[in-house]
Coordinates of C-alpha atoms and ligand atoms in Angstrom, one line a residue:
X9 CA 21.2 -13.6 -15.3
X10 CA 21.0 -11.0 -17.6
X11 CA 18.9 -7.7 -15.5
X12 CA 17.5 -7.0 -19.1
X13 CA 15.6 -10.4 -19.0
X14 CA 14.0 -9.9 -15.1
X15 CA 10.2 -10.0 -15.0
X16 CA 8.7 -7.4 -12.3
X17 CA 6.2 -9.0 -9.6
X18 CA 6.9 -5.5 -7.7
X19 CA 3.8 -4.5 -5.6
X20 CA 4.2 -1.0 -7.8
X21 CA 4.9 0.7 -10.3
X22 CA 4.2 -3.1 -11.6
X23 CA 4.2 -4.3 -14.8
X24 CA 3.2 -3.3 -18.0
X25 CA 1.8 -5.6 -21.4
X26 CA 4.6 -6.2 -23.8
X27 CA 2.4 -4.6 -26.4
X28 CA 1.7 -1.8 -24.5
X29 CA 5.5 -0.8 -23.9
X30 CA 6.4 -1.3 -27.9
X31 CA 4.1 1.4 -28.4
X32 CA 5.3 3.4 -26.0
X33 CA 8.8 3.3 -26.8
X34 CA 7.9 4.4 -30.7
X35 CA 5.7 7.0 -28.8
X36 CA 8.4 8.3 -27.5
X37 CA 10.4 9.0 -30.9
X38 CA 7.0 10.0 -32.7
X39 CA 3.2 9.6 -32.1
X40 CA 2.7 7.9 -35.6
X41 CA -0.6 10.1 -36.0
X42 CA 0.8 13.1 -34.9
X43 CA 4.6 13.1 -36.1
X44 CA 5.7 14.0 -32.6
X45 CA 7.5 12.8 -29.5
X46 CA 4.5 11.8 -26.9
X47 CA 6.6 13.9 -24.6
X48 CA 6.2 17.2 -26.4
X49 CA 2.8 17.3 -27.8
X50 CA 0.3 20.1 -26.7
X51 CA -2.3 18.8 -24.1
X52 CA -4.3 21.4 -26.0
X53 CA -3.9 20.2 -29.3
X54 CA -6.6 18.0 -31.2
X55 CA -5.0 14.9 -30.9
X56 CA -4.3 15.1 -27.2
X57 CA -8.5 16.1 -27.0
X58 CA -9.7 13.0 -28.5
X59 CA -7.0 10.7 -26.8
X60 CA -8.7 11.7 -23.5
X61 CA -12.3 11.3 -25.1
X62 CA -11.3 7.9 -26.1
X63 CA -9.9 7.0 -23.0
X64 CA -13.0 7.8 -21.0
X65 CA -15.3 5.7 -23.2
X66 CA -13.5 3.0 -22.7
X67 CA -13.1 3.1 -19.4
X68 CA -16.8 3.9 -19.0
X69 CA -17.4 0.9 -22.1
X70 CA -15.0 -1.9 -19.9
X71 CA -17.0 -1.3 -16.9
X72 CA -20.1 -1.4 -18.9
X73 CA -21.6 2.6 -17.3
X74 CA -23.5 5.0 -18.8
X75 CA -22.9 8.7 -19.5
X76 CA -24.2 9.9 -16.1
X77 CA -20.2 9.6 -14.5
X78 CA -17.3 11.5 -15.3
X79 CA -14.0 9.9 -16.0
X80 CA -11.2 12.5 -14.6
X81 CA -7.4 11.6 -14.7
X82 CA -5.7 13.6 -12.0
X83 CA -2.8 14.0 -10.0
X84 CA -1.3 13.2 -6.9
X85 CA -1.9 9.7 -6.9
X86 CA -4.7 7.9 -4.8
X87 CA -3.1 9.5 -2.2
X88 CA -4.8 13.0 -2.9
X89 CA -7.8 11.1 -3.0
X90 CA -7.7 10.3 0.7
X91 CA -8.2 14.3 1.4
X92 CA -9.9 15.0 -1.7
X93 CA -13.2 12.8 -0.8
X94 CA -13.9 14.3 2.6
X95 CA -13.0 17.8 1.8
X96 CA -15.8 17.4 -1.4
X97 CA -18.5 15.4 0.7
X98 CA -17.8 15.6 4.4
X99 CA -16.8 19.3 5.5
X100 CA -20.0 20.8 7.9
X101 CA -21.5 17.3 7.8
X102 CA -23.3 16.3 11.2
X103 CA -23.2 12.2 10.7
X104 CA -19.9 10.5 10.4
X105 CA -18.6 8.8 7.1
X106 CA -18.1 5.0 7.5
X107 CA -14.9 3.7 6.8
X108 CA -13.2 0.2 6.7
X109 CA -10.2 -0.5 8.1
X110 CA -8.9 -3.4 6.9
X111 CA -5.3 -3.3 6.4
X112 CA -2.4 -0.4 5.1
X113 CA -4.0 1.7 2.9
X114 CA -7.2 1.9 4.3
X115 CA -5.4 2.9 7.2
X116 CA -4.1 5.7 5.4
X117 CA -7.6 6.8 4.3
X118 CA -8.9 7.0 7.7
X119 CA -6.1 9.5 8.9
X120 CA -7.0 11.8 6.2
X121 CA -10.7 11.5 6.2
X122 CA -10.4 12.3 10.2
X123 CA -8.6 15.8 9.5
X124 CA -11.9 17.0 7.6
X125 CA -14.8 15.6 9.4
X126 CA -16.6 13.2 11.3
X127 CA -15.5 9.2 10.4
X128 CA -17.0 6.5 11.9
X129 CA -14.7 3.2 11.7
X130 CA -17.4 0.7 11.0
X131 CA -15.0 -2.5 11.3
X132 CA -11.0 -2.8 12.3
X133 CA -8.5 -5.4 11.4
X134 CA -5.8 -3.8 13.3
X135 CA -6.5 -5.8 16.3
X136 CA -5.8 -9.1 14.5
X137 CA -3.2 -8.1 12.3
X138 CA -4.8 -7.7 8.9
X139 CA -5.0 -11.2 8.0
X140 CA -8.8 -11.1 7.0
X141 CA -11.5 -9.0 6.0
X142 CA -15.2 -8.8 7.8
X143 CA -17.9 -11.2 6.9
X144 CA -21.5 -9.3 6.8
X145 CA -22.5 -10.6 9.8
X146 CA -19.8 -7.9 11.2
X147 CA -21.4 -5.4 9.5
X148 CA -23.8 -2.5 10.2
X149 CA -23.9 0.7 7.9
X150 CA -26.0 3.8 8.9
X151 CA -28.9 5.0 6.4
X152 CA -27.9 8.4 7.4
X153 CA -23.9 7.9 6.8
X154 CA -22.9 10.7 3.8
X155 CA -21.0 8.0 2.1
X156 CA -18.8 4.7 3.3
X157 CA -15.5 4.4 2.1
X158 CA -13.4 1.3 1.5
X159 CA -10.4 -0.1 0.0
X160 CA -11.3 -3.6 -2.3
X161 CA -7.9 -4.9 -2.7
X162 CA -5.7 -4.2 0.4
X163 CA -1.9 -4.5 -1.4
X164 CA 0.3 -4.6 1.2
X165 CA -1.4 -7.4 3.0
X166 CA -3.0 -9.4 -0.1
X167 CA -6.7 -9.1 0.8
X168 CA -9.5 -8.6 -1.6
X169 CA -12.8 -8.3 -0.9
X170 CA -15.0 -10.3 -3.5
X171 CA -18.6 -8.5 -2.8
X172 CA -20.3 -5.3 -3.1
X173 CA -20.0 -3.9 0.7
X174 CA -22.3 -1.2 2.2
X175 CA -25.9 0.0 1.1
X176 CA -27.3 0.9 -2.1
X177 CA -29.0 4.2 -0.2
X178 CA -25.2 5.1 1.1
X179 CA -22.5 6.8 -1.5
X180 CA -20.3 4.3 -1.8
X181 CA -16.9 4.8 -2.3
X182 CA -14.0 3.2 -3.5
X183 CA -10.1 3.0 -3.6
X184 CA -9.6 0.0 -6.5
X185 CA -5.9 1.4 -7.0
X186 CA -5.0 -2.4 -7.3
X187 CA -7.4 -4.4 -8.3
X188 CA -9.4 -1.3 -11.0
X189 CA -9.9 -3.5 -14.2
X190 CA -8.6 -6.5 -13.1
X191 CA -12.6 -8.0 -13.4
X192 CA -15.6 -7.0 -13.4
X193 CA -16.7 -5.1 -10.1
X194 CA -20.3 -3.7 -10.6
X195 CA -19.0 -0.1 -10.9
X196 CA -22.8 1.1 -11.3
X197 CA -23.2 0.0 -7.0
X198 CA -20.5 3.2 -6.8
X199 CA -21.1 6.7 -6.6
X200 CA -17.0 7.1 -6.4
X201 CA -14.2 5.2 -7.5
X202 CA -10.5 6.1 -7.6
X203 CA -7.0 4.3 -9.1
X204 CA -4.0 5.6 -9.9
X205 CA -3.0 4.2 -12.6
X206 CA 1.1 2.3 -11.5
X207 CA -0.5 -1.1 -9.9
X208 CA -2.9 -2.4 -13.5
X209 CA -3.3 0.6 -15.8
X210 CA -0.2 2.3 -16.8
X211 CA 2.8 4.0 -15.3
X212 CA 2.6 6.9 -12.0
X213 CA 1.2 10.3 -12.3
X214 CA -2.3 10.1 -13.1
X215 CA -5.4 8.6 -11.3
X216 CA -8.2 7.9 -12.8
X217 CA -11.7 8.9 -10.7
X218 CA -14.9 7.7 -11.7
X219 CA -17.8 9.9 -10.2
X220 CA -21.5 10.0 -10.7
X221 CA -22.9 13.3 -11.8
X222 CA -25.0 13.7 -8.8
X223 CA -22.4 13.6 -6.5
X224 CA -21.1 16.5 -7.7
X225 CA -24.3 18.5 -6.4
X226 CA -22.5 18.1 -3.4
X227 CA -19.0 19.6 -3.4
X228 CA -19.2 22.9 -1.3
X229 CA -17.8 26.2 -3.5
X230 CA -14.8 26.8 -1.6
X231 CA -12.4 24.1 -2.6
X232 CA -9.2 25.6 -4.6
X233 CA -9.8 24.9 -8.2
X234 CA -7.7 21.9 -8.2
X235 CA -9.2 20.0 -6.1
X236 CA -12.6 20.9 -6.9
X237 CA -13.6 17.5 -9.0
X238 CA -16.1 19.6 -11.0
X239 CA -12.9 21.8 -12.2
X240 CA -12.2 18.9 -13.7
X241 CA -15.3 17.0 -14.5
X242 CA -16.3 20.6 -16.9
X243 CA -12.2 20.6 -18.5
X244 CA -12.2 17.1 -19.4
X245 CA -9.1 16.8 -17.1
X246 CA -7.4 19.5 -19.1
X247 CA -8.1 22.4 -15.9
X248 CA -4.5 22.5 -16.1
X249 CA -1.8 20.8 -18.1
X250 CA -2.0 17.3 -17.3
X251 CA 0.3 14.2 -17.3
X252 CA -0.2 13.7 -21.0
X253 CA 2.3 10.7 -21.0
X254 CA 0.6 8.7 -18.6
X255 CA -2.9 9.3 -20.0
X256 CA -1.4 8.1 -23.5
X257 CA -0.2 4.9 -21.6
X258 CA -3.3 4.3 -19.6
X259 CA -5.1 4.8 -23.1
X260 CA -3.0 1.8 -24.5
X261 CA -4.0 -0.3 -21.6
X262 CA -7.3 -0.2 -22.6
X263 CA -6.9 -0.5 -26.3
X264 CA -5.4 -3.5 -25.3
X265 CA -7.8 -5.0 -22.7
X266 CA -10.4 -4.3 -25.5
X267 CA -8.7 -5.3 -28.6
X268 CA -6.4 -8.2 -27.3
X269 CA -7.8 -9.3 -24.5
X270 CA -11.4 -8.7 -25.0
X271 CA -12.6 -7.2 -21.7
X272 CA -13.0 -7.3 -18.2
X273 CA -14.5 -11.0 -17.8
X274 CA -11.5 -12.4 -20.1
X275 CA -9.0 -10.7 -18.3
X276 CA -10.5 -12.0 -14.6
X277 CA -10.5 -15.5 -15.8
X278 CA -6.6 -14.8 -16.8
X279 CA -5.8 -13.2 -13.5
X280 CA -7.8 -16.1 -11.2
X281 CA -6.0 -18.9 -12.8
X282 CA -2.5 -17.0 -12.3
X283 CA -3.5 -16.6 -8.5
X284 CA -4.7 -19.9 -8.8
X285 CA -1.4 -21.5 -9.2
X286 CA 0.2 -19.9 -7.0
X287 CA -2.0 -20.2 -3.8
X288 CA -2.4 -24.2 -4.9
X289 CA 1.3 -24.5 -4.7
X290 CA 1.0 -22.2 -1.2
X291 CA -1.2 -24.8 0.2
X292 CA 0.5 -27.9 -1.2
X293 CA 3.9 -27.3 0.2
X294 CA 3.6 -28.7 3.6
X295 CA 4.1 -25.8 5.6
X296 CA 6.8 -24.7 3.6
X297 CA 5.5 -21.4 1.9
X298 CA 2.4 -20.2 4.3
X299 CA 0.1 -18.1 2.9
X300 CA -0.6 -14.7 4.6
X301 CA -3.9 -13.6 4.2
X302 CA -7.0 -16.3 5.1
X303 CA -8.4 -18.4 2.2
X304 CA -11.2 -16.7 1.2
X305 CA -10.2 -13.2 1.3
X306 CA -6.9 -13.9 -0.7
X307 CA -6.6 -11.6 -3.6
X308 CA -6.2 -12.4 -6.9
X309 CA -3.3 -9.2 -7.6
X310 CA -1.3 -9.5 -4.8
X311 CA -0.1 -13.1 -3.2
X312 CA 1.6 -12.8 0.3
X313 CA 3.2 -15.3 1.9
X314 CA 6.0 -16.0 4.1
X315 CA 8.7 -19.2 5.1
X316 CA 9.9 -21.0 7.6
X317 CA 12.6 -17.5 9.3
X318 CA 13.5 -14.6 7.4
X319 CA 16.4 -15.9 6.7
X320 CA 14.7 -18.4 4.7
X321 CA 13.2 -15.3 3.3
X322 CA 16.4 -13.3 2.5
X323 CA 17.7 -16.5 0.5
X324 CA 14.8 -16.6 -1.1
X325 CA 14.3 -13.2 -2.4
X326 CA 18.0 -13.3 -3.4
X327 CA 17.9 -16.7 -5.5
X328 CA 14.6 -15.5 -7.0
X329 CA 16.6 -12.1 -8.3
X330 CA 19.4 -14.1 -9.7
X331 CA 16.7 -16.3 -11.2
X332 CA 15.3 -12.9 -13.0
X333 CA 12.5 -12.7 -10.8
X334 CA 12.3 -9.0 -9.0
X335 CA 10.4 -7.1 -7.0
X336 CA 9.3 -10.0 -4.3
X337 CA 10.2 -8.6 -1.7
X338 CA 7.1 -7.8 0.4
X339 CA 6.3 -4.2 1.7
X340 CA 8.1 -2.7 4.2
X341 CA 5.5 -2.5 6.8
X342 CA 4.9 -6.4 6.6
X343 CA 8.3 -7.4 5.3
X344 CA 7.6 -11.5 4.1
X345 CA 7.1 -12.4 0.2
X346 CA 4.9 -10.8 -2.1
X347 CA 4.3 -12.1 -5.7
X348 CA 2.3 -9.1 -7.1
X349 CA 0.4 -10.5 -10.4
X350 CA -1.3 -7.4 -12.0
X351 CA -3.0 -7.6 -15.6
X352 CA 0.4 -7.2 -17.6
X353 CA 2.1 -10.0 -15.8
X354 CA 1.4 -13.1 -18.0
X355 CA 0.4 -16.7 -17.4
X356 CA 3.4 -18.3 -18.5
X357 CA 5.4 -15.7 -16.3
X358 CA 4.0 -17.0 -13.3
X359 CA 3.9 -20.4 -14.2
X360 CA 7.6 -19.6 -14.7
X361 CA 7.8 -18.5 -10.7
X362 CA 5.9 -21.5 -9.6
X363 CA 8.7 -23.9 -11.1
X364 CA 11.1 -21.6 -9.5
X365 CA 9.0 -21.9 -5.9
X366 CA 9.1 -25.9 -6.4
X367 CA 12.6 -26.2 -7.1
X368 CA 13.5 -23.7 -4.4
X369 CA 11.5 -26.1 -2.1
X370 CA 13.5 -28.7 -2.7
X371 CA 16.8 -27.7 -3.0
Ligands
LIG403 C1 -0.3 1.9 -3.7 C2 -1.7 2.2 -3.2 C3 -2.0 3.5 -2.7 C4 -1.0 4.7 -2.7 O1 -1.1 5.4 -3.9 P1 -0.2 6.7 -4.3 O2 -0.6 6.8 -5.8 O3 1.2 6.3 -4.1 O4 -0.7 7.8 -3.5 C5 -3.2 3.8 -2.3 N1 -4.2 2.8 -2.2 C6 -3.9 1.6 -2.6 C7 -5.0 0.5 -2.5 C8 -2.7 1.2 -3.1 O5 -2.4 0.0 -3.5

């Protein structure tokens, strides 16, 4: 098979629209408004101004929010954002924030958050190996909590949660790096939400964070300008020179999601009957593929399942490549199959996988 023709189920950087990357490839050449490459155009010129103006209404217009959050696209991946929330809203606090552990990342957010202040873990998967999430009934949040902190699509393991968790007199907080506009997910519940943009929105480098005005009351005054959010809340994420190619990208991703897809509840309806497909085939093959994560906390972005041995696994993954499907293989910590199926990754493409999955059953 030709590598030119493979079609990326990679866990991340994932895939992009088609549309979106024809753009992007005469961006590079020349911006047709600007008559310049994207790559060497001024993040203080006019143009670059309005992009990000236009990116933040739509972000703020797919999610259906008012004026009263700020849209920042920052750096260091969702990764920063793991320090950056408890340095802004936990330092000299006296009750613990809440957190949920309930799979990799998460995990990763609970290390960091512990290096700045008091964390409570409110609910553990560890135990049983990440292949659920909590029902409510597991559940108790403190009024007096500064904010609880979750993660609503856990990648590496394929769980998403499909509810609103905490309280609505608690910040909540959010890391949506997979699943942020893949549906709609009540973004006015959240006082915080962070995604970098290389799962659904564009390619690495710049992570869009969504906070309410109010919360910003909150961040003490002797934060380093960087990572002070209200550095870049007042600059309109231009404190300092920003990744200007990956906002233009991420701004593409919208136009499209608006224009050709025509918003969030269009593109959910896409992305549950891709998942769909693929966990009906899961459960319909006797054994043969099992799914990883339990029923009804399967996410919709990222399907993980393993066979029979890893060996099985290994000729799986490599028959899929020479089929022209890549990136399968699951995450490192977990190992197994994953079949990541962001927004860019089309219907027919995974319809396409599913007739590879059947064929590899019974060959
Ligand atoms: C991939 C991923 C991360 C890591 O993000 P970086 O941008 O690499 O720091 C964090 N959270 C979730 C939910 C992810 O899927």
């Amino acid at each position: 098979m030709n590598p030119r023709n493979r079609t990326n189920f990679s866990g991340g950087p994932g895939v992009l629209p088609e549309s979106v990357l024809q753009q992007v490839q005469q961006a590079i050449i020349e911006v047709p408004e600007v008559g310049l490459s994207i790559l060497g155009i001024s993040h203080r010129s006019e143009w670059f101004a309005a992009a990000v103006a236009e990116l933040e209404n739509n972000i703020l217009k797919l999610l259906g929010l008012s004026e009263n959050y700020h849209v920042l696209f920052l750096q260091g991946g969702a990764t920063q954002q793991f320090s950056m929330v408890p340095m802004s809203l936990l330092h000299g606090k006296a009750h613990p924030a809440e957190y949920l552990h309930t799979g990799y990342w998460s995990g990763k957010s609970v290390a960091d958050a512990s290096r700045q202040g008091p964390i409570r873990v409110v609910w553990s998967g560890a135990e049983s190996g990440f292949l659920r999430l909590p029902g409510d009934d597991e559940l108790s949040f403190a009024p007096e909590a500064p904010y609880i902190h979750y993660v609503s699509n856990e990648t590496v393991e394929g769980l998403q949660f499909q509810r609103v968790l905490g309280r609505d007199d608690v910040p909540r907080i959010c890391d949506m790096s997979s699943d942020f506009l893949s549906k709609p997910c009540e973004a006015e519940r959240f006082s915080l939400i962070y995604a970098h943009a290389q799962k659904n929105l564009g390619p690495s480098g710049v992570t869009v964070v969504l906070v309410r005005d109010e919360l910003l009351a909150e961040v003490p005054d002797n934060l380093p300008g960087f990572l002070d959010y209200r550095s870049h809340a007042q600059a309109h994420s231009n404190f300092n020179t920003p990744p200007v190619f990956a906002i233009y990208v991420v701004l593409l991703v919208t136009r499209w999601l608006i224009g050709e897809i025509g918003g969030l509840a269009n593109m959910a309806r896409i992305n549950r009957a891709k998942a769909e497909l693929l966990y009906k085939l899961l459960d319909s093959s006797d054994g043969f593929y099992r799914g990883r994560a339990e029923s009804r906390d399967r996410s919709t972005m990222n399907v993980a399942f393993n066979l029979r041995s890893p060996e099985m696994e290994r000729r799986f993954l490599a028959e899929a490549l020479a089929a022209g499907f890549s990136g399968l293989a699951g995450h490192r910590s977990v190992g197994g199959i994953r079949a990541s199926i962001y927004n860019g990754l089309t219907l027919p493409a995974v319809e396409k996988l599913a007739g590879f999955m059947e064929d590899f059953r019974r060959s």
